[in-house]
């Protein structure tokens, strides 16, 4: 078989390969274009630039899909008409399924969650195990796998703890009314500075939060790398207690002063 | 046998028993475990923290070299240099100054890099928590506790190419671009950096391929510099 004959016989195969190649080219082109967009010297909020970058990428990928389909010989005009009819029929028949499907596509395109993210969805805490077209699996901290329909996920508030590179730790500590507040604040600042993982910027904030029943309450706010949140939190609480006690600052137990009035004999 | 070496003694060290290298806030200890292995650990306030073991046969020296700051427990790609005072620059103005940054220690054997020892690491967040960047942090407070051999001088040039007066309080540099040299007195010297400011929310920071000191002060190039750029979008 000559090369010409081979090409004629395998014309469809060549078209499909060309379509795949076109899509791959557009896929990588989308990355390059998005990177260039992120470097644009425009006066806009960083979030806006980030969204423009993502929208550009999606647009280039979409064009890539259309080009690939066109190369593969799909009649795009006919496809749109057929899609309209099919959408009407299937949409009525499989409303719930399609709802999950579109929710899945939205999740995949928007990238709200991805595999490995620590999340709280629908009041369930865990790590994303897989993001499917119809459902998403979350491995709960207790080990079980929870499968949620994508429409449920899309309708729920999603707390993604892996998306941020840093998280804020809030700690409240009460010191006794006899203790020196300024000294306590200095000790707390030193403990925070000495901990490598407490971020220097944004600077930690220590405020006198309230004059409570048994203590003067100090609120301590500081930032840590997101993946070290729990580790740093527990170490800092331990170190704060030790440091405050070492300089004689008391962390009091809840207490109540009871005044006893002697009832006069005259009234008895 | 315990031999105390000062950290200014960058270079090769034979490990027969145990060597302790003073790194300011901590000591780096390298102790022979077996004919093939040495144990590496840091000591601070009597507390030891292991950095693992490395394969160093008897007779083969361990080379201690300065290393550009890197992430210790946190993986970072940038360093934020907090200036001691804000600098105001008029449109078209330019300023060049010398700053210092903390450096880390590299342990090499036979020319291969085997272990990094972060000496005084502190981190900062540049930008918002979701889009920002975690950086190694450098400020006067960190530098004042470090001996001279653990901080590298870096020449920074800031040029205001915009049409408004800008105020600069920090510079964020890409770590992968920072080169490192040793002076004839074993003082670490970093490669220089430049910052082009367009406005208060846009500046391009580039690591240059030239050292931050005159060529006659350089005795050895430890890490080759690269040109690398970071765009500061979240304020200066």
Short mmCIF file of C-alpha atoms in Angstrom, two decimals:
data_model
loop_
_atom_site.label_atom_id
_atom_site.label_comp_id
_atom_site.label_asym_id
_atom_site.label_seq_id
_atom_site.Cartn_x
_atom_site.Cartn_y
_atom_site.Cartn_z
CA UNK A 1 0.00 0.00 0.00
CA UNK A 2 1.45 3.36 -1.00
CA UNK A 3 1.48 6.34 1.37
CA UNK A 4 -1.21 8.01 -0.70
CA UNK A 5 -3.48 4.95 -0.42
CA UNK A 6 -2.77 4.70 3.31
CA UNK A 7 -3.76 8.35 3.75
CA UNK A 8 -6.98 7.79 1.78
CA UNK A 9 -7.86 4.65 3.78
CA UNK A 10 -7.05 6.27 7.13
CA UNK A 11 -8.45 9.70 6.40
CA UNK A 12 -10.77 9.57 9.39
CA UNK A 13 -8.00 8.45 11.73
CA UNK A 14 -5.79 11.33 10.52
CA UNK A 15 -8.64 13.80 11.02
CA UNK A 16 -9.19 12.61 14.58
CA UNK A 17 -5.48 12.76 15.36
CA UNK A 18 -5.34 16.28 13.91
CA UNK A 19 -8.34 17.24 16.06
CA UNK A 20 -6.67 15.92 19.21
CA UNK A 21 -3.42 17.69 18.31
CA UNK A 22 -5.33 20.93 17.72
CA UNK A 23 -7.00 20.64 21.11
CA UNK A 24 -3.68 19.94 22.87
CA UNK A 25 -2.11 22.94 21.09
CA UNK A 26 -4.97 25.18 22.19
CA UNK A 27 -4.78 23.79 25.71
CA UNK A 28 -1.12 24.76 26.05
CA UNK A 29 -1.76 28.01 24.20
CA UNK A 30 -4.37 28.84 26.84
CA UNK A 31 -1.71 28.48 29.54
CA UNK A 32 0.69 30.76 27.70
CA UNK A 33 -1.98 33.38 26.97
CA UNK A 34 -3.20 33.28 30.59
CA UNK A 35 0.37 33.79 31.82
CA UNK A 36 0.81 36.78 29.55
CA UNK A 37 -2.50 38.23 30.74
CA UNK A 38 -1.32 37.92 34.36
CA UNK A 39 1.68 40.07 33.46
CA UNK A 40 -0.34 42.84 31.85
CA UNK A 41 0.52 46.27 33.15
CA UNK A 42 -3.02 47.38 33.88
CA UNK A 43 -4.38 49.17 36.86
CA UNK A 44 -6.87 46.70 38.25
CA UNK A 45 -7.46 44.81 41.43
CA UNK A 46 -5.42 41.57 41.66
CA UNK A 47 -8.65 39.52 41.90
CA UNK A 48 -9.88 41.13 38.65
CA UNK A 49 -6.64 40.26 36.88
CA UNK A 50 -6.88 36.73 38.25
CA UNK A 51 -10.43 36.36 36.93
CA UNK A 52 -9.50 37.82 33.53
CA UNK A 53 -6.64 35.32 33.40
CA UNK A 54 -9.01 32.41 34.08
CA UNK A 55 -11.68 33.66 31.70
CA UNK A 56 -9.09 34.03 28.93
CA UNK A 57 -7.91 30.50 29.54
CA UNK A 58 -11.43 29.07 29.42
CA UNK A 59 -12.17 31.06 26.22
CA UNK A 60 -9.05 29.74 24.47
CA UNK A 61 -9.87 26.17 25.52
CA UNK A 62 -13.44 26.60 24.26
CA UNK A 63 -12.16 27.85 20.89
CA UNK A 64 -9.81 24.85 20.88
CA UNK A 65 -12.78 22.48 21.36
CA UNK A 66 -14.66 24.11 18.47
CA UNK A 67 -11.60 23.97 16.20
CA UNK A 68 -11.00 20.32 17.14
CA UNK A 69 -14.63 19.41 16.42
CA UNK A 70 -14.47 21.28 13.14
CA UNK A 71 -11.29 19.41 12.10
CA UNK A 72 -12.92 16.12 13.09
CA UNK A 73 -15.64 16.92 10.56
CA UNK A 74 -18.42 17.70 12.99
CA UNK A 75 -20.91 20.14 11.50
CA UNK A 76 -21.06 22.77 14.22
CA UNK A 77 -24.29 24.34 12.91
CA UNK A 78 -26.05 20.99 12.92
CA UNK A 79 -24.52 20.20 16.27
CA UNK A 80 -26.04 23.31 17.83
CA UNK A 81 -29.52 22.52 16.44
CA UNK A 82 -29.27 18.88 17.51
CA UNK A 83 -28.02 19.93 20.92
CA UNK A 84 -31.05 22.19 21.29
CA UNK A 85 -33.53 19.37 20.62
CA UNK A 86 -31.63 16.85 22.63
CA UNK A 87 -31.33 19.30 25.49
CA UNK A 88 -35.08 19.84 25.59
CA UNK A 89 -35.90 16.12 25.63
CA UNK A 90 -33.14 14.95 27.94
CA UNK A 91 -33.53 17.96 30.19
CA UNK A 92 -37.11 17.03 31.00
CA UNK A 93 -36.33 13.34 31.43
CA UNK A 94 -33.23 13.62 33.56
CA UNK A 95 -33.53 16.89 35.41
CA UNK A 96 -31.77 15.73 38.58
CA UNK A 97 -29.01 13.95 36.71
CA UNK A 98 -28.38 16.94 34.50
CA UNK A 99 -28.42 19.22 37.50
CA UNK A 100 -25.59 17.13 39.01
CA UNK A 101 -23.81 17.02 35.66
CA UNK A 102 -23.84 20.78 35.19
CA UNK A 103 -22.93 21.33 38.81
CA UNK A 104 -19.98 18.98 38.22
CA UNK A 105 -18.92 20.93 35.16
CA UNK A 106 -19.17 24.20 37.08
CA UNK A 107 -17.07 22.74 39.88
CA UNK A 108 -14.45 21.49 37.43
CA UNK A 109 -14.30 24.71 35.42
CA UNK A 110 -14.39 27.07 38.37
CA UNK A 111 -12.05 24.92 40.42
CA UNK A 112 -13.73 25.74 43.73
CA UNK A 113 -12.44 22.46 45.10
CA UNK A 114 -9.79 20.05 43.92
CA UNK A 115 -8.48 16.69 45.02
CA UNK A 116 -6.52 16.98 48.27
CA UNK A 117 -8.22 20.17 49.48
CA UNK A 118 -9.28 20.31 53.13
CA UNK A 119 -12.90 21.46 53.06
CA UNK A 120 -16.08 21.92 55.04
CA UNK A 121 -19.13 21.30 52.87
CA UNK A 122 -22.68 20.77 54.04
CA UNK A 123 -21.34 20.85 57.62
CA UNK A 124 -19.01 17.92 56.92
CA UNK A 125 -15.26 18.28 57.37
CA UNK A 126 -12.73 16.32 55.36
CA UNK A 127 -10.42 16.11 52.40
CA UNK A 128 -11.59 15.98 48.79
CA UNK A 129 -10.94 12.50 47.47
CA UNK A 130 -12.33 12.92 43.97
CA UNK A 131 -14.36 15.44 41.96
CA UNK A 132 -16.51 13.57 39.46
CA UNK A 133 -18.95 14.70 36.82
CA UNK A 134 -21.95 13.63 38.92
CA UNK A 135 -20.72 13.48 42.48
CA UNK A 136 -17.83 14.38 44.72
CA UNK A 137 -16.22 12.19 47.33
CA UNK A 138 -14.92 13.58 50.59
CA UNK A 139 -12.85 11.56 53.03
CA UNK A 140 -14.06 12.70 56.44
CA UNK A 141 -11.45 13.23 59.14
CA UNK A 142 -12.84 10.12 60.83
CA UNK A 143 -11.94 8.06 57.75
CA UNK A 144 -15.32 7.43 56.11
CA UNK A 145 -15.91 8.37 52.49
CA UNK A 146 -18.84 10.72 52.02
CA UNK A 147 -20.29 10.97 48.51
CA UNK A 148 -22.23 14.13 47.81
CA UNK A 149 -24.18 14.91 44.61
CA UNK A 150 -22.55 17.83 42.85
CA UNK A 151 -25.78 19.85 42.92
CA UNK A 152 -25.75 19.63 46.73
CA UNK A 153 -22.16 20.82 46.80
CA UNK A 154 -22.88 23.72 44.50
CA UNK A 155 -25.82 24.77 46.66
CA UNK A 156 -23.85 24.57 49.92
CA UNK A 157 -21.41 27.06 51.33
CA UNK A 158 -17.94 25.68 50.64
CA UNK A 159 -15.14 26.38 53.11
CA UNK A 160 -11.89 25.53 51.35
CA UNK A 161 -9.04 25.58 53.86
CA UNK A 162 -6.40 24.63 51.31
CA UNK A 163 -7.08 27.48 48.94
CA UNK A 164 -5.47 30.05 51.19
CA UNK A 165 -1.75 29.93 51.76
CA UNK A 166 -2.22 31.41 55.22
CA UNK A 167 -4.88 31.30 57.93
CA UNK A 168 -5.54 33.42 60.98
CA UNK A 169 -5.45 31.91 64.45
CA UNK A 170 -7.67 33.54 67.10
CA UNK A 171 -6.89 32.80 70.73
CA UNK A 172 -8.51 34.29 73.82
CA UNK A 173 -6.59 34.32 77.09
CA UNK A 174 -7.81 35.69 80.39
CA UNK A 175 -5.35 37.10 82.90
CA UNK A 176 -6.16 37.97 86.49
CA UNK A 177 -7.12 41.53 87.44
CA UNK A 178 -3.95 41.73 89.58
CA UNK A 179 -1.69 41.06 86.55
CA UNK A 180 0.14 43.75 84.59
CA UNK A 181 -1.58 43.93 81.19
CA UNK A 182 1.35 45.61 79.40
CA UNK A 183 3.76 43.00 80.68
CA UNK A 184 1.42 40.23 79.55
CA UNK A 185 1.22 41.76 76.07
CA UNK A 186 5.02 41.96 75.88
CA UNK A 187 5.36 38.30 76.88
CA UNK A 188 2.77 37.26 74.30
CA UNK A 189 4.56 39.28 71.58
CA UNK A 190 7.85 37.56 72.43
CA UNK A 191 6.27 34.09 72.29
CA UNK A 192 4.76 34.86 68.89
CA UNK A 193 8.00 36.31 67.50
CA UNK A 194 10.03 33.32 68.70
CA UNK A 195 7.76 30.89 66.89
CA UNK A 196 9.18 30.46 63.40
CA UNK A 197 5.79 29.71 61.87
CA UNK A 198 3.90 32.71 63.19
CA UNK A 199 4.00 35.10 60.25
CA UNK A 200 5.79 38.39 60.72
CA UNK A 201 3.38 39.99 58.24
CA UNK A 202 0.46 40.50 58.67
CA UNK A 203 1.64 41.50 62.12
CA UNK A 204 0.07 39.73 65.10
CA UNK A 205 -2.55 41.78 66.90
CA UNK A 206 -3.15 41.63 70.65
CA UNK A 207 -6.11 43.53 72.04
CA UNK A 208 -7.71 43.85 75.45
CA UNK A 209 -11.02 42.32 74.47
CA UNK A 210 -13.15 42.58 77.58
CA UNK A 211 -13.23 43.02 81.33
CA UNK A 212 -14.88 39.72 82.13
CA UNK A 213 -16.25 38.34 85.39
CA UNK A 214 -13.07 36.59 86.45
CA UNK A 215 -10.38 37.90 84.14
CA UNK A 216 -9.17 40.57 81.80
CA UNK A 217 -9.57 38.87 78.43
CA UNK A 218 -6.91 39.36 75.78
CA UNK A 219 -7.61 38.46 72.17
CA UNK A 220 -4.60 37.31 70.17
CA UNK A 221 -4.82 37.24 66.38
CA UNK A 222 -1.96 36.01 64.24
CA UNK A 223 -1.40 34.40 60.84
CA UNK A 224 0.25 31.07 60.09
CA UNK A 225 0.90 29.01 56.93
CA UNK A 226 -2.41 27.24 56.23
CA UNK A 227 -1.02 23.71 56.39
CA UNK A 228 0.51 24.41 59.82
CA UNK A 229 -2.66 25.87 61.37
CA UNK A 230 -3.35 23.23 64.01
CA UNK A 231 0.30 22.50 64.79
CA UNK A 232 1.15 26.14 65.45
CA UNK A 233 -2.08 26.82 67.33
CA UNK A 234 -1.47 24.08 69.89
CA UNK A 235 2.22 24.95 70.33
CA UNK A 236 1.51 28.65 70.79
CA UNK A 237 -1.23 28.02 73.39
CA UNK A 238 1.17 25.78 75.33
CA UNK A 239 4.03 28.28 75.08
CA UNK A 240 1.79 31.19 76.08
CA UNK A 241 0.68 29.43 79.26
CA UNK A 242 4.27 28.54 80.18
CA UNK A 243 5.61 32.03 79.39
CA UNK A 244 2.86 33.89 81.26
CA UNK A 245 3.20 31.66 84.31
CA UNK A 246 7.00 32.03 84.28
CA UNK A 247 6.69 35.80 84.82
CA UNK A 248 3.97 35.45 87.45
CA UNK A 249 0.99 36.36 85.30
CA UNK A 250 -1.96 34.34 86.49
CA UNK A 251 -4.52 32.77 84.17
CA UNK A 252 -7.39 32.62 86.66
CA UNK A 253 -10.10 30.03 87.02
CA UNK A 254 -13.64 31.34 86.87
CA UNK A 255 -14.35 32.84 90.28
CA UNK A 256 -17.11 34.70 92.08
CA UNK A 257 -16.79 36.96 95.10
CA UNK A 258 -19.57 36.33 97.59
CA UNK A 259 -20.28 38.97 100.20
CA UNK A 260 -21.95 37.67 103.30
CA UNK A 261 -23.99 40.26 105.17
CA UNK A 262 -24.59 39.66 108.81
CA UNK A 263 -28.27 39.87 109.54
CA UNK A 264 -28.85 42.08 112.60
CA UNK A 265 -30.40 40.56 115.69
CA UNK A 266 -33.01 43.29 115.64
CA UNK A 267 -34.64 41.87 112.60
CA UNK A 268 -34.90 38.35 114.03
CA UNK B 1 36.82 15.15 70.79
CA UNK B 2 34.78 18.34 70.30
CA UNK B 3 36.27 21.03 68.10
CA UNK B 4 34.58 24.45 68.02
CA UNK B 5 34.72 26.21 64.67
CA UNK B 6 33.41 29.69 64.04
CA UNK B 7 30.89 30.03 61.26
CA UNK B 8 33.25 32.32 59.36
CA UNK B 9 35.21 29.17 58.56
CA UNK B 10 33.29 28.25 55.44
CA UNK B 11 34.98 25.43 53.62
CA UNK B 12 35.94 21.83 54.20
CA UNK B 13 35.88 20.13 57.59
CA UNK B 14 37.10 16.65 58.47
CA UNK B 15 34.66 14.84 60.74
CA UNK B 16 36.63 12.50 62.97
CA UNK B 17 34.60 12.89 66.14
CA UNK B 18 32.22 15.81 66.39
CA UNK B 19 32.43 19.36 65.07
CA UNK B 20 30.26 22.17 66.33
CA UNK B 21 29.77 25.22 64.16
CA UNK B 22 28.53 28.40 65.79
CA UNK B 23 25.61 29.80 63.81
CA UNK B 24 24.64 32.62 66.14
CA UNK B 25 21.28 31.61 67.61
CA UNK B 26 22.04 27.92 67.10
CA UNK B 27 24.99 25.56 66.74
CA UNK B 28 25.29 23.12 63.88
CA UNK B 29 26.76 19.83 65.07
CA UNK B 30 28.13 17.13 62.78
CA UNK B 31 29.04 13.94 64.60
CA UNK B 32 30.44 10.70 63.25
CA UNK B 33 28.08 7.78 63.76
CA UNK B 34 29.86 5.08 61.80
CA UNK B 35 32.67 4.82 59.25
CA UNK B 36 30.14 5.77 56.53
CA UNK B 37 27.64 8.01 58.27
CA UNK B 38 27.65 11.31 60.12
CA UNK B 39 24.71 12.65 62.08
CA UNK B 40 23.70 16.28 61.59
CA UNK B 41 21.77 18.20 64.20
CA UNK B 42 21.30 21.69 65.55
CA UNK B 43 21.64 22.65 69.18
CA UNK B 44 19.86 25.63 70.73
CA UNK B 45 19.47 26.29 74.47
CA UNK B 46 20.63 22.74 75.18
CA UNK B 47 17.94 21.25 72.96
CA UNK B 48 18.95 19.16 69.98
CA UNK B 49 17.01 18.95 66.75
CA UNK B 50 18.01 16.25 64.28
CA UNK B 51 18.52 16.97 60.59
CA UNK B 52 19.16 13.32 59.76
CA UNK B 53 22.28 11.45 58.76
CA UNK B 54 24.42 11.81 55.67
CA UNK B 55 26.81 9.48 53.95
CA UNK B 56 30.36 10.75 54.56
CA UNK B 57 33.10 8.08 54.52
CA UNK B 58 36.06 8.61 56.84
CA UNK B 59 38.67 10.77 55.13
CA UNK B 60 36.15 12.60 52.98
CA UNK B 61 35.60 16.18 54.15
CA UNK B 62 32.25 17.88 54.69
CA UNK B 63 32.02 21.26 52.99
CA UNK B 64 30.09 24.01 54.78
CA UNK B 65 28.98 26.80 52.48
CA UNK B 66 26.61 29.74 52.65
CA UNK B 67 23.34 29.24 50.78
CA UNK B 68 20.79 31.82 49.66
CA UNK B 69 17.81 31.94 52.03
CA UNK B 70 15.34 29.16 51.34
CA UNK B 71 12.27 27.76 52.97
CA UNK B 72 12.86 25.81 56.16
CA UNK B 73 9.68 24.17 57.40
CA UNK B 74 7.65 26.11 54.86
CA UNK B 75 8.26 25.88 51.12
CA UNK B 76 8.71 29.39 49.80
CA UNK B 77 9.94 30.86 46.53
CA UNK B 78 10.35 34.49 47.57
CA UNK B 79 11.91 36.65 50.24
CA UNK B 80 10.33 39.81 51.59
CA UNK B 81 12.88 42.40 52.61
CA UNK B 82 11.30 44.85 55.02
CA UNK B 83 13.11 48.17 54.83
CA UNK B 84 13.92 49.84 58.14
CA UNK B 85 12.38 53.09 56.87
CA UNK B 86 9.94 53.75 54.05
CA UNK B 87 11.54 55.36 50.99
CA UNK B 88 9.64 57.98 48.98
CA UNK B 89 10.70 58.26 45.36
CA UNK B 90 9.54 61.03 43.01
CA UNK B 91 8.58 60.27 39.37
CA UNK B 92 11.72 59.51 37.37
CA UNK B 93 13.74 59.19 40.58
CA UNK B 94 16.05 56.32 41.42
CA UNK B 95 17.77 55.16 44.58
CA UNK B 96 20.44 52.51 45.19
CA UNK B 97 21.23 51.16 48.64
CA UNK B 98 22.73 48.18 50.42
CA UNK B 99 20.58 45.90 52.56
CA UNK B 100 21.32 42.62 54.30
CA UNK B 101 19.41 39.36 54.09
CA UNK B 102 19.74 36.27 56.29
CA UNK B 103 21.34 33.27 54.62
CA UNK B 104 21.23 29.56 55.29
CA UNK B 105 23.95 26.95 55.46
CA UNK B 106 24.51 24.22 52.88
CA UNK B 107 26.27 20.96 53.68
CA UNK B 108 28.03 19.55 50.66
CA UNK B 109 30.02 16.37 50.26
CA UNK B 110 32.19 15.72 47.22
CA UNK B 111 30.63 18.68 45.43
CA UNK B 112 27.07 17.42 45.93
CA UNK B 113 24.57 19.44 47.93
CA UNK B 114 23.17 17.19 50.67
CA UNK B 115 21.48 19.24 53.36
CA UNK B 116 20.22 22.76 53.98
CA UNK B 117 20.29 24.25 57.46
CA UNK B 118 17.96 27.25 57.87
CA UNK B 119 19.42 29.40 60.61
CA UNK B 120 16.76 31.93 61.59
CA UNK B 121 13.69 31.51 59.47
CA UNK B 122 10.66 33.71 59.77
CA UNK B 123 7.92 34.04 57.17
CA UNK B 124 5.49 36.66 55.91
CA UNK B 125 2.45 36.75 53.68
CA UNK B 126 2.58 39.13 50.74
CA UNK B 127 -0.89 39.82 49.38
CA UNK B 128 -4.27 38.35 50.31
CA UNK B 129 -4.41 34.84 51.81
CA UNK B 130 -5.90 33.22 48.69
CA UNK B 131 -3.85 34.89 45.96
CA UNK B 132 -0.80 36.05 47.89
CA UNK B 133 2.61 34.53 48.35
CA UNK B 134 4.29 33.16 51.43
CA UNK B 135 7.77 34.61 51.67
CA UNK B 136 10.86 34.19 53.76
CA UNK B 137 11.07 37.34 55.88
CA UNK B 138 14.01 39.63 56.46
CA UNK B 139 14.00 42.62 58.76
CA UNK B 140 16.37 44.46 61.07
CA UNK B 141 15.05 42.55 64.09
CA UNK B 142 16.02 39.22 62.52
CA UNK B 143 19.39 40.48 61.29
CA UNK B 144 20.50 41.98 64.60
CA UNK B 145 20.73 38.52 66.20
CA UNK B 146 22.82 37.06 63.40
CA UNK B 147 26.61 37.14 63.10
CA UNK B 148 28.01 38.87 60.01
CA UNK B 149 28.84 35.57 58.33
CA UNK B 150 25.15 34.63 58.29
CA UNK B 151 23.89 37.69 56.47
CA UNK B 152 24.65 38.65 52.92
CA UNK B 153 24.78 42.16 51.62
CA UNK B 154 22.53 42.87 48.68
CA UNK B 155 22.50 45.96 46.48
CA UNK B 156 19.00 47.07 45.53
CA UNK B 157 18.19 49.74 43.00
CA UNK B 158 14.68 51.16 42.98
CA UNK B 159 13.55 53.31 40.05
CA UNK B 160 10.21 55.06 39.87
CA UNK B 161 9.13 54.87 36.23
CA UNK B 162 5.59 56.05 36.95
CA UNK B 163 4.05 59.48 37.08
CA UNK B 164 3.31 59.64 40.80
CA UNK B 165 5.40 59.72 43.95
CA UNK B 166 5.70 56.21 45.35
CA UNK B 167 6.55 54.99 48.81
CA UNK B 168 8.43 51.72 49.19
CA UNK B 169 8.54 49.83 52.48
CA UNK B 170 9.39 46.32 51.28
CA UNK B 171 10.86 44.44 48.36
CA UNK B 172 9.82 40.91 47.38
CA UNK B 173 12.53 38.99 45.54
CA UNK B 174 12.38 35.61 43.80
CA UNK B 175 14.70 33.29 45.72
CA UNK B 176 15.69 31.22 42.70
CA UNK B 177 17.43 34.22 41.16
CA UNK B 178 19.63 35.10 44.11
CA UNK B 179 23.28 34.21 43.59
CA UNK B 180 25.82 34.13 46.36
CA UNK B 181 29.52 34.97 46.56
CA UNK B 182 32.14 34.94 49.29
CA UNK B 183 34.42 37.89 49.84
CA UNK B 184 38.10 37.49 50.64
CA UNK B 185 37.13 37.78 54.33
CA UNK B 186 34.48 35.06 53.95
CA UNK B 187 31.67 37.59 54.07
CA UNK B 188 28.66 36.40 52.01
CA UNK B 189 27.63 38.75 49.21
CA UNK B 190 24.40 38.27 47.25
CA UNK B 191 23.76 39.21 43.66
CA UNK B 192 22.11 42.59 43.16
CA UNK B 193 18.45 43.33 42.44
CA UNK B 194 16.50 46.05 40.75
CA UNK B 195 12.94 47.23 41.20
CA UNK B 196 11.01 49.20 38.60
CA UNK B 197 7.99 50.87 40.15
CA UNK B 198 5.11 51.83 37.87
CA UNK B 199 2.69 52.81 40.60
CA UNK B 200 1.84 51.96 44.21
CA UNK B 201 0.34 48.59 43.17
CA UNK B 202 2.70 47.52 40.40
CA UNK B 203 6.44 46.97 40.56
CA UNK B 204 8.76 44.55 38.78
CA UNK B 205 11.53 43.16 40.94
CA UNK B 206 14.37 41.45 39.07
CA UNK B 207 17.40 39.62 40.36
CA UNK B 208 20.49 40.65 38.42
CA UNK B 209 23.48 38.59 37.46
CA UNK B 210 25.99 40.99 39.00
CA UNK B 211 27.30 40.76 42.58
CA UNK B 212 26.39 43.41 45.14
CA UNK B 213 30.05 44.40 45.60
CA UNK B 214 33.01 45.34 43.46
CA UNK B 215 34.63 42.45 41.61
CA UNK B 216 37.93 42.78 43.50
CA UNK B 217 36.15 41.97 46.79
CA UNK B 218 34.82 38.66 45.45
CA UNK B 219 36.98 35.62 46.07
CA UNK B 220 34.54 32.82 45.22
CA UNK B 221 31.17 32.32 43.56
CA UNK B 222 29.13 29.87 45.62
CA UNK B 223 25.74 29.99 43.86
CA UNK B 224 25.33 31.27 40.33
CA UNK B 225 22.79 34.09 40.03
CA UNK B 226 19.92 33.98 37.55
CA UNK B 227 17.70 36.66 36.15
CA UNK B 228 14.29 36.15 37.65
CA UNK B 229 11.37 38.53 38.00
CA UNK B 230 8.53 38.93 40.48
CA UNK B 231 5.68 41.36 40.05
CA UNK B 232 4.56 43.08 43.23
CA UNK B 233 0.84 43.75 42.80
CA UNK B 234 -0.28 44.03 46.40
CA UNK B 235 1.34 47.22 47.52
CA UNK B 236 4.86 48.35 48.15
#
